[in-house]
């Protein structure tokens, strides 16, 4: 589990990490936007 400092380090690059992973279709965020859209569409 991350402590506050570890979380802060992760959070600083989170958006960039997600985008890079999505763009290269690689772990851990491959398909992340598709999942978010599916959840959104199901809820709405």
PDB file of C-alpha atoms in Angstrom:
ATOM      1  CA  UNK A   1       0.000   0.000   0.000  1.00  0.00           C
ATOM      2  CA  UNK A   2       1.257   3.481  -0.814  1.00  0.00           C
ATOM      3  CA  UNK A   3       1.890   6.071   1.819  1.00  0.00           C
ATOM      4  CA  UNK A   4       1.131   9.752   1.188  1.00  0.00           C
ATOM      5  CA  UNK A   5       4.487  10.408  -0.474  1.00  0.00           C
ATOM      6  CA  UNK A   6       4.172   7.356  -2.709  1.00  0.00           C
ATOM      7  CA  UNK A   7       0.681   8.358  -3.736  1.00  0.00           C
ATOM      8  CA  UNK A   8       1.804  11.909  -4.480  1.00  0.00           C
ATOM      9  CA  UNK A   9       4.582  10.556  -6.726  1.00  0.00           C
ATOM     10  CA  UNK A  10       2.133   8.311  -8.569  1.00  0.00           C
ATOM     11  CA  UNK A  11      -0.511  11.014  -8.909  1.00  0.00           C
ATOM     12  CA  UNK A  12       1.894  13.495 -10.488  1.00  0.00           C
ATOM     13  CA  UNK A  13       2.339  11.364 -13.614  1.00  0.00           C
ATOM     14  CA  UNK A  14      -0.962   9.486 -13.573  1.00  0.00           C
ATOM     15  CA  UNK A  15      -2.604  11.197 -16.557  1.00  0.00           C
ATOM     16  CA  UNK A  16       0.552  10.903 -18.662  1.00  0.00           C
ATOM     17  CA  UNK A  17       1.003   7.245 -17.685  1.00  0.00           C
ATOM     18  CA  UNK A  18      -2.595   6.433 -18.615  1.00  0.00           C
ATOM     19  CA  UNK A  19      -2.249   8.202 -21.972  1.00  0.00           C
ATOM     20  CA  UNK A  20       1.050   6.480 -22.830  1.00  0.00           C
ATOM     21  CA  UNK A  21      -0.381   3.094 -21.913  1.00  0.00           C
ATOM     22  CA  UNK A  22      -3.541   3.744 -23.948  1.00  0.00           C
ATOM     23  CA  UNK A  23      -1.549   4.949 -26.958  1.00  0.00           C
ATOM     24  CA  UNK A  24       0.675   1.862 -26.958  1.00  0.00           C
ATOM     25  CA  UNK A  25      -2.150  -0.528 -25.963  1.00  0.00           C
ATOM     26  CA  UNK A  26      -0.023  -1.777 -23.086  1.00  0.00           C
ATOM     27  CA  UNK A  27      -0.436  -2.768 -19.450  1.00  0.00           C
ATOM     28  CA  UNK A  28      -1.843  -1.515 -17.141  1.00  0.00           C
ATOM     29  CA  UNK A  29      -4.193   0.928 -18.876  1.00  0.00           C
ATOM     30  CA  UNK A  30      -4.854  -0.643 -22.274  1.00  0.00           C
ATOM     31  CA  UNK A  31      -8.553  -0.169 -22.950  1.00  0.00           C
ATOM     32  CA  UNK A  32      -9.004   2.183 -19.991  1.00  0.00           C
ATOM     33  CA  UNK A  33     -11.065   4.734 -21.941  1.00  0.00           C
ATOM     34  CA  UNK A  34     -13.267   1.992 -23.389  1.00  0.00           C
ATOM     35  CA  UNK A  35     -14.056   0.745 -19.891  1.00  0.00           C
ATOM     36  CA  UNK A  36     -14.783   4.251 -18.612  1.00  0.00           C
ATOM     37  CA  UNK A  37     -17.084   4.884 -21.578  1.00  0.00           C
ATOM     38  CA  UNK A  38     -18.886   1.580 -21.056  1.00  0.00           C
ATOM     39  CA  UNK A  39     -19.462   2.348 -17.372  1.00  0.00           C
ATOM     40  CA  UNK A  40     -20.608   5.875 -18.185  1.00  0.00           C
ATOM     41  CA  UNK A  41     -23.027   4.661 -20.863  1.00  0.00           C
ATOM     42  CA  UNK A  42     -24.431   1.996 -18.551  1.00  0.00           C
ATOM     43  CA  UNK A  43     -25.050   4.512 -15.773  1.00  0.00           C
ATOM     44  CA  UNK A  44     -26.526   7.171 -18.014  1.00  0.00           C
TER      45      UNK A  44
END
